[in-house]
Coordinates of C-alpha atoms and ligand atoms in Angstrom, one line a residue:
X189 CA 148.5 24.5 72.7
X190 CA 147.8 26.4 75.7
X191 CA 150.5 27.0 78.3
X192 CA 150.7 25.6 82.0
X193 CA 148.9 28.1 83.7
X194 CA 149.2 29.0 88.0
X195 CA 146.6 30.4 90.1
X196 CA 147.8 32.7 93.1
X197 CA 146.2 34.1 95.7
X198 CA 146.9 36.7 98.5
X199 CA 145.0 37.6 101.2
X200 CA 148.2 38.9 103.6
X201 CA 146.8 42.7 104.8
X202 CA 143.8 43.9 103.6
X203 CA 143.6 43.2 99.7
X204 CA 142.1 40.0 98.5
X205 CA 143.4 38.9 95.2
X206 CA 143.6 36.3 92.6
X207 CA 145.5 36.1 89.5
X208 CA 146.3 33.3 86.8
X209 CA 149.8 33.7 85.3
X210 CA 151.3 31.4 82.9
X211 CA 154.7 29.9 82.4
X212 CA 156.4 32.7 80.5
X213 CA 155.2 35.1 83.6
X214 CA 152.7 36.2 81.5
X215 CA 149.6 37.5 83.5
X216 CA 146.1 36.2 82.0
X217 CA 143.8 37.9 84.4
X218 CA 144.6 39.7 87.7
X219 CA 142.1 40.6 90.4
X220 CA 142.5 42.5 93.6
X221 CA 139.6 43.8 95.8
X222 CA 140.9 46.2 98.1
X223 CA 139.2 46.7 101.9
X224 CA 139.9 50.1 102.1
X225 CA 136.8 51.4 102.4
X226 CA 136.1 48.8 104.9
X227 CA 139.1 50.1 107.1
X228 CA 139.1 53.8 106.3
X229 CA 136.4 54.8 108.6
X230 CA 139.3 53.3 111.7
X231 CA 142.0 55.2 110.3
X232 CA 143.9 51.6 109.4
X233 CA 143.7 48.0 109.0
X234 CA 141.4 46.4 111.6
X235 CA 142.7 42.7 111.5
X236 CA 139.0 41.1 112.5
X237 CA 136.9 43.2 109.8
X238 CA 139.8 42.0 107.3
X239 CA 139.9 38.2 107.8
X240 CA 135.9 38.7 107.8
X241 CA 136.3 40.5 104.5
X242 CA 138.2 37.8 103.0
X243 CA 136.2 35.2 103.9
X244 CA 133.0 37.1 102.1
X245 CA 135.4 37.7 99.1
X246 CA 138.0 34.9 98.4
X247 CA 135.5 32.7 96.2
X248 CA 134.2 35.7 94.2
X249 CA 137.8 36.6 93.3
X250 CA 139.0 33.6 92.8
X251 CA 136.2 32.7 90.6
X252 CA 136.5 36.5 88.8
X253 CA 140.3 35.9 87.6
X254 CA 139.4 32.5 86.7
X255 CA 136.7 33.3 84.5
X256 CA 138.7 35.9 83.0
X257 CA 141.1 33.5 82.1
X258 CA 138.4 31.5 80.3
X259 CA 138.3 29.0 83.3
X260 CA 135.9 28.2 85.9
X261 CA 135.9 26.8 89.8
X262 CA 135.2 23.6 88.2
X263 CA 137.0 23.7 85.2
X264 CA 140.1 25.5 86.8
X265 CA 142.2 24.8 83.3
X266 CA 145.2 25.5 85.8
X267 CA 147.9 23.5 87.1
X268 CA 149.0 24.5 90.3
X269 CA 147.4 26.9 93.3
X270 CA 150.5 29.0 95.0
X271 CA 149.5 31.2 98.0
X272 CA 150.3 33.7 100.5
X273 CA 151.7 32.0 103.7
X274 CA 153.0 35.0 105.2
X275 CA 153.9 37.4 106.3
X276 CA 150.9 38.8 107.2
X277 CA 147.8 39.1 109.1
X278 CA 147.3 35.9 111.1
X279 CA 143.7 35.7 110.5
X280 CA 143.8 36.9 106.9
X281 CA 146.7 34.5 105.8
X282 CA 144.6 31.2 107.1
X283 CA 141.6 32.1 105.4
X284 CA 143.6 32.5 101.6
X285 CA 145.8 29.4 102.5
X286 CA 143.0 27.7 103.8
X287 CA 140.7 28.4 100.8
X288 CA 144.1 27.8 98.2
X289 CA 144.2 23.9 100.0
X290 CA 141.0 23.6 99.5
X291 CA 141.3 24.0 95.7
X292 CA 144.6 22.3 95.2
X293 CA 142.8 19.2 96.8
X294 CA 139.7 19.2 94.9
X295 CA 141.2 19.9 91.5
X296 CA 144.4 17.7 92.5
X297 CA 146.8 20.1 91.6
X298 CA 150.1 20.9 94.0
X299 CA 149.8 23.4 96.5
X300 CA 153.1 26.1 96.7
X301 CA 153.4 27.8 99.5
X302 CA 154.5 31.8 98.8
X303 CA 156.9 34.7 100.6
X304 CA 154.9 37.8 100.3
X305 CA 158.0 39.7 100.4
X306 CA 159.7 37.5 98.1
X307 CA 156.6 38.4 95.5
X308 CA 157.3 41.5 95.9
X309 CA 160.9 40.9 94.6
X310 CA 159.4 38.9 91.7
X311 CA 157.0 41.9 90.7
X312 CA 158.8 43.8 88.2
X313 CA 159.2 40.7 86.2
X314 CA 156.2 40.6 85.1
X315 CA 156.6 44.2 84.1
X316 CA 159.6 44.3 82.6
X317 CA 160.8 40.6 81.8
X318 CA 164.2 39.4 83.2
X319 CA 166.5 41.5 85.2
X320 CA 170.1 41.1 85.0
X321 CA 171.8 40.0 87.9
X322 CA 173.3 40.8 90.2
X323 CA 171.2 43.9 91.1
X324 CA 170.2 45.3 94.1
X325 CA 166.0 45.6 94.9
X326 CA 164.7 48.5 96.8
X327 CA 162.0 46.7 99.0
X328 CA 159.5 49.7 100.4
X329 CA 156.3 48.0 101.5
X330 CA 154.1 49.1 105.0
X331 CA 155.8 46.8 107.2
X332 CA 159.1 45.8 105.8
X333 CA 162.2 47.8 104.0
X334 CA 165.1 46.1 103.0
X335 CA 167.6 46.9 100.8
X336 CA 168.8 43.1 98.9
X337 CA 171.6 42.5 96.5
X338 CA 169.9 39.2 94.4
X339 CA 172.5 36.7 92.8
X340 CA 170.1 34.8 90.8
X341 CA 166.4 34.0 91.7
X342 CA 166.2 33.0 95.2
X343 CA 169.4 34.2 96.1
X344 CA 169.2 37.1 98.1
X345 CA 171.7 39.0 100.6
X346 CA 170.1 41.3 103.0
X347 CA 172.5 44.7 102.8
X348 CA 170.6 47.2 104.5
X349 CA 167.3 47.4 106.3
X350 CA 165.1 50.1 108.7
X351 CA 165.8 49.8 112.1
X352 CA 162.3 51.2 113.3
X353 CA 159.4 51.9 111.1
X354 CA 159.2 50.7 107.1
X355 CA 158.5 53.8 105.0
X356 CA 155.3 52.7 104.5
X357 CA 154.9 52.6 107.5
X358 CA 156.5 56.6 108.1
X359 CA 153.8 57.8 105.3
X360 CA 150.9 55.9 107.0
X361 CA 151.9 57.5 110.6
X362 CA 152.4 61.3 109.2
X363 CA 149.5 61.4 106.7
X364 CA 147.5 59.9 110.1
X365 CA 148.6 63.3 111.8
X366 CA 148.2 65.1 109.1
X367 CA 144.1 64.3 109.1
X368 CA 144.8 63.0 106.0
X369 CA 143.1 59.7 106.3
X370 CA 144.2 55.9 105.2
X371 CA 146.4 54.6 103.6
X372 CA 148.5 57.5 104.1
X373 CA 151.2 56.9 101.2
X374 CA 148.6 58.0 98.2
X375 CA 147.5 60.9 100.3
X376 CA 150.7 62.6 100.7
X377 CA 152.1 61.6 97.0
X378 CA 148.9 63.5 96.1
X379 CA 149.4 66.5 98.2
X380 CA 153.1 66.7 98.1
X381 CA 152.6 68.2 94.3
X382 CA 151.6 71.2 95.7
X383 CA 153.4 71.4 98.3
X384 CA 157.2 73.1 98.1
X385 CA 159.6 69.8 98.8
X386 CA 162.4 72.3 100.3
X387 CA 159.7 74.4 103.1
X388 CA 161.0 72.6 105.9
X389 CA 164.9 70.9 106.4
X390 CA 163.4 67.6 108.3
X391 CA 166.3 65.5 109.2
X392 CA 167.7 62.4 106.7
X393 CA 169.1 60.3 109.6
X394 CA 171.8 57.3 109.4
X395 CA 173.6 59.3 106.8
X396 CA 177.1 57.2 106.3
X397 CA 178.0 54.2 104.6
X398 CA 175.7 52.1 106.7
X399 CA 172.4 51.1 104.7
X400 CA 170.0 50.9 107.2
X401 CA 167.6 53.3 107.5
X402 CA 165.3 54.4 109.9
X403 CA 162.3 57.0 109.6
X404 CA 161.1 57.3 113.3
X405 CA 163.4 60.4 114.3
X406 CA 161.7 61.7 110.4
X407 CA 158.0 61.0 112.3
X408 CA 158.7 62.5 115.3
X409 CA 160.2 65.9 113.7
X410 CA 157.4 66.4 111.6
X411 CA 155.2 66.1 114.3
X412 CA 157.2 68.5 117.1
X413 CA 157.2 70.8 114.1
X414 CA 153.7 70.8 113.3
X415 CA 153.2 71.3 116.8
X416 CA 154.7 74.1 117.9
X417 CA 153.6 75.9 115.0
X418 CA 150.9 78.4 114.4
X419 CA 149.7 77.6 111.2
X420 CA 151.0 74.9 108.6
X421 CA 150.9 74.7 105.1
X422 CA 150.2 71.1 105.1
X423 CA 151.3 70.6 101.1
X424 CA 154.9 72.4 102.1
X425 CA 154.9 69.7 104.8
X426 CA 153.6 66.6 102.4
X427 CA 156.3 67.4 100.1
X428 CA 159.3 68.0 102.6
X429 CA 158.3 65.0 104.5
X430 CA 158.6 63.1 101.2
X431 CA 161.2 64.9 100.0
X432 CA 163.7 63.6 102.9
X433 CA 162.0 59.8 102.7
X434 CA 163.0 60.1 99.4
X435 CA 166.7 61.2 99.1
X436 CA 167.3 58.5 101.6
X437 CA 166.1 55.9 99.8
X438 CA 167.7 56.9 97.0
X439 CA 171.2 58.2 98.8
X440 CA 171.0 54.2 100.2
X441 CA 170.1 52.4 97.0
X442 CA 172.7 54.0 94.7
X443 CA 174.7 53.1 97.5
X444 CA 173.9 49.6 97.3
X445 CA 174.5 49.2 93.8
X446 CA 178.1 50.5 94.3
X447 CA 178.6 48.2 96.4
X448 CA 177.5 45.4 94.5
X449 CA 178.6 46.0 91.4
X450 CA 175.0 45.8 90.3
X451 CA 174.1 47.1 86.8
X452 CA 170.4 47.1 87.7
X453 CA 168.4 48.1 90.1
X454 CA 164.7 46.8 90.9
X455 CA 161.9 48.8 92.8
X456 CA 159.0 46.8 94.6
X457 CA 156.4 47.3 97.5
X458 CA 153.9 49.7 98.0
X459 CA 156.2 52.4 98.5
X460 CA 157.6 51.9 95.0
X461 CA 154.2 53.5 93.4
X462 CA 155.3 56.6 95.1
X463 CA 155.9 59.2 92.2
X464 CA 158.8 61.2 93.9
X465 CA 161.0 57.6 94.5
X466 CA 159.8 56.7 90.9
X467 CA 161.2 59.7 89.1
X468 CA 164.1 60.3 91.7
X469 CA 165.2 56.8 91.6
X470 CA 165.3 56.4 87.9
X471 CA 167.4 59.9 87.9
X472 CA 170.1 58.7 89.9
X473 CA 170.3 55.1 87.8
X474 CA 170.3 57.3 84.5
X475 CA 173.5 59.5 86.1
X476 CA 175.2 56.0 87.4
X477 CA 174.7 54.8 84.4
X478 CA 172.5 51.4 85.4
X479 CA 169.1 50.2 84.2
X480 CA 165.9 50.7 87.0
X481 CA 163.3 48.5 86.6
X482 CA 159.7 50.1 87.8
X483 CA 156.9 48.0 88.3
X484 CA 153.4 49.3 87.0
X485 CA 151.9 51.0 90.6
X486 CA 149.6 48.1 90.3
X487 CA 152.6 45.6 90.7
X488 CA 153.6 47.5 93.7
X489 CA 150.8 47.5 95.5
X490 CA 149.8 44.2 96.8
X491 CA 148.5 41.8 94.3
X492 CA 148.5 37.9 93.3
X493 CA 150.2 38.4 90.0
X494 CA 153.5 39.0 92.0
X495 CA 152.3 35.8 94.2
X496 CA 152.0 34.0 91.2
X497 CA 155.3 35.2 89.6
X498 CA 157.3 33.9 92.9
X499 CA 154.9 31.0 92.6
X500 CA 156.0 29.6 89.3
X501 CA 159.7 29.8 90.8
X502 CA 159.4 27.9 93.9
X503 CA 157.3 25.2 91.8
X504 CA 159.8 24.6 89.3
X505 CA 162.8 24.9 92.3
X506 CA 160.2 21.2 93.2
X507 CA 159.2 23.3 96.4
X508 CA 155.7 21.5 96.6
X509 CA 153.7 22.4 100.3
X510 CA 151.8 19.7 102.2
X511 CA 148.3 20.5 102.9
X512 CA 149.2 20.6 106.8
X513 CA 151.4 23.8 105.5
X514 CA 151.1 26.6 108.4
X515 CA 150.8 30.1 108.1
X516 CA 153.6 32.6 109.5
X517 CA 152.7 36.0 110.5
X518 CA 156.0 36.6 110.9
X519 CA 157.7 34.5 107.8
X520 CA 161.6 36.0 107.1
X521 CA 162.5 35.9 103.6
X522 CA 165.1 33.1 103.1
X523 CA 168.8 34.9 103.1
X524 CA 172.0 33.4 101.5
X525 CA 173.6 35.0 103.3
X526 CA 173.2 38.1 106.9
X527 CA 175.8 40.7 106.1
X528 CA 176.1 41.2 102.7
X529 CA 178.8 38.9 102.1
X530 CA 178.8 36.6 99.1
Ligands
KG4_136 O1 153.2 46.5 99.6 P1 151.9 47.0 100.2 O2 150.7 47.2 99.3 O3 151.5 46.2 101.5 C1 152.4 45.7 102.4 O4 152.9 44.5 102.1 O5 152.8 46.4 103.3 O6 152.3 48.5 100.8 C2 151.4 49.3 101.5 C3 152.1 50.6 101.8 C4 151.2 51.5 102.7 O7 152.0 51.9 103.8 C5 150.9 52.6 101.7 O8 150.7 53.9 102.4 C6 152.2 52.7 100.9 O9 152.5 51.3 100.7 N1 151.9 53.3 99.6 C7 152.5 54.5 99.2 C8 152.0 54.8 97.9 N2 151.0 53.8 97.6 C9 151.0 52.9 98.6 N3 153.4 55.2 99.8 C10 153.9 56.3 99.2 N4 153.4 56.7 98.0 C11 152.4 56.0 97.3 N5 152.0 56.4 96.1
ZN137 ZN1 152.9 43.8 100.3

């Protein structure tokens, strides 16, 4: 007998994807064809040439991870579509959600609407099977970076959060000065190898028990320094630049945990693939003591496995979307709670 099986899709930035996971968050085929060469040549994501891209991609995609999962878009063999509804790109949200109602009505299946940040969350899963709770997830992604305590599925408390750029974000920014090209994050993991971490003392700011972060002051000191100087060694810079993203991060997570009381702690976003937070992070949780679940670097990194993995929650929670659902550029992820408090 074959399992109930979900199709997700995400087309939120700049990567269309598709994947077909079944119940026991098991993924059957996964899918993701990135725009970066697309958006390389403007040094970023250009929203128009993205929700263009998508448009050209979605079906091939869709019909890609279906096929892979022995299905087809007329024999599906899937029984619901869960999507993307933000946050995100205005006009590359509509055209996944658009294309996802679209299929749930023609193969009358229910639509679930999606949190991209809340698949993020759901990402090492479908790595690493259940987590404990409570523990705290380190969400890094290009626009967003929160630090969460989760309860139980669904149940998270925002504890700390940037109050300026994501670290995404900061990499993108730096690695832009740097002449190092898009998306900035690879670029400088890459370079930072041979670079000497300890060159330059760039400030860790919000040090304290607050757990917000912020990474603008960071920007701005690599760039005066860079500046004013003759010549740069631009590894030395790569790797101090990482070097003070990362004991933050960590400095704030193990933090976090304490707090908590968490005996786990989760890594997702983009940032996440970063190999200096990887190896740093899982350190610190092997000195506390606590278990640090890594997703794969393609978990990070946006997908629709993850989409499909929040998915399958939502849909059993009975959390069915109309076809009139709207997309939200700006969708918050549902808090139990502001502060912290439980
Ligand atoms: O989660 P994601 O794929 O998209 C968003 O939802 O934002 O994250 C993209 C971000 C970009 O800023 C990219 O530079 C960063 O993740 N990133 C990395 C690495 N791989 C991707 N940052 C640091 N090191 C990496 N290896
Ligand atoms: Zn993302």
């Amino acid at each position: 007998m074959t399992r109930p099986r979900l199709l997700a899709i995400e087309t939120s930035c700049d990567e269309t994807a598709a994947a077909v996971v079944d119940d026991e968050l098991h993924v059957v085929s996964s899918v993701v064809s990135s725009q970066i060469d697309l958006h390389a040549s403007f040094g970023g994501v250009v929203p128009e040439v993205a929700g263009r891209a998508h448009v050209e991609l979605l079906e091939p995609v869709v019909a890609e991870a279906l096929a892979a999962a022995g299905g087809s878009m007329t024999e599906p063999g899937v029984e619901a579509v869960a999507v993307t509804a933000g946050p995100g790109l205005i006009g590359s949200l509509l055209v996944g959600l658009s294309g996802a109602k679209a299929m749930s009505y023609a193969w009358d299946v229910p639509l679930v609407a999606v949190n991209h940040l809340e698949g993020h969350l759901f990402a090492a899963q479908l790595d690493a099977g259940e987590v404990a709770f409570p523990h705290v997830t380190l969400l890094v992604s290009g626009g967003h970076t929160m630090l969460l305590a989760v309860d139980a599925p669904g149940g998270y408390r925002l504890l700390g959060e940037t109050i300026d750029d994501a670290a995404g974000e900061a990499y993108d920014k730096v690695a832009r000065f740097l002449g190092l090209g898009y998306p900035g994050g690879p670029a400088i993991d890459r370079l930072a190898r041979e670079g000497d971490p300890t060159a330059f003392a760039f400030p860790r700011a919000l040090r304290g028990d607050s757990l917000d972060v912020s990474f603008s002051g960071l920007k701005t000191a690599v760039v005066r320094m860079v500046d004013k100087a003759t010549t740069v060694n631009v590894p030395d810079v790569a790797a101090s630049f990482q070097a003070a993203v990362v004991d933050v991060l960590v400095d704030k997570a193990m933090r976090a945990v304490d707090r908590v009381g968490a005996t786990a702690l989760v890594l997702g976003g983009g940032v996440a693939a970063n190999s200096a937070l990887r190896s740093a992070m899982a350190e610190a949780c092997q000195e506390s003591g606590i278990a640090c679940h890594l997703p794969s670097a393609t978990m990070c990194t946006d997908n629709a496995a993850m989409i499909a993995a929040a998915g399958w929650f939502r849909l059993t929670a009975g959390e069915i979307a109309p076809l009139t659902q709207a997309a939200d550029p700006s969708m918050a992820l549902q808090l139990t709670s502001k502060g912290g408090e439980q």
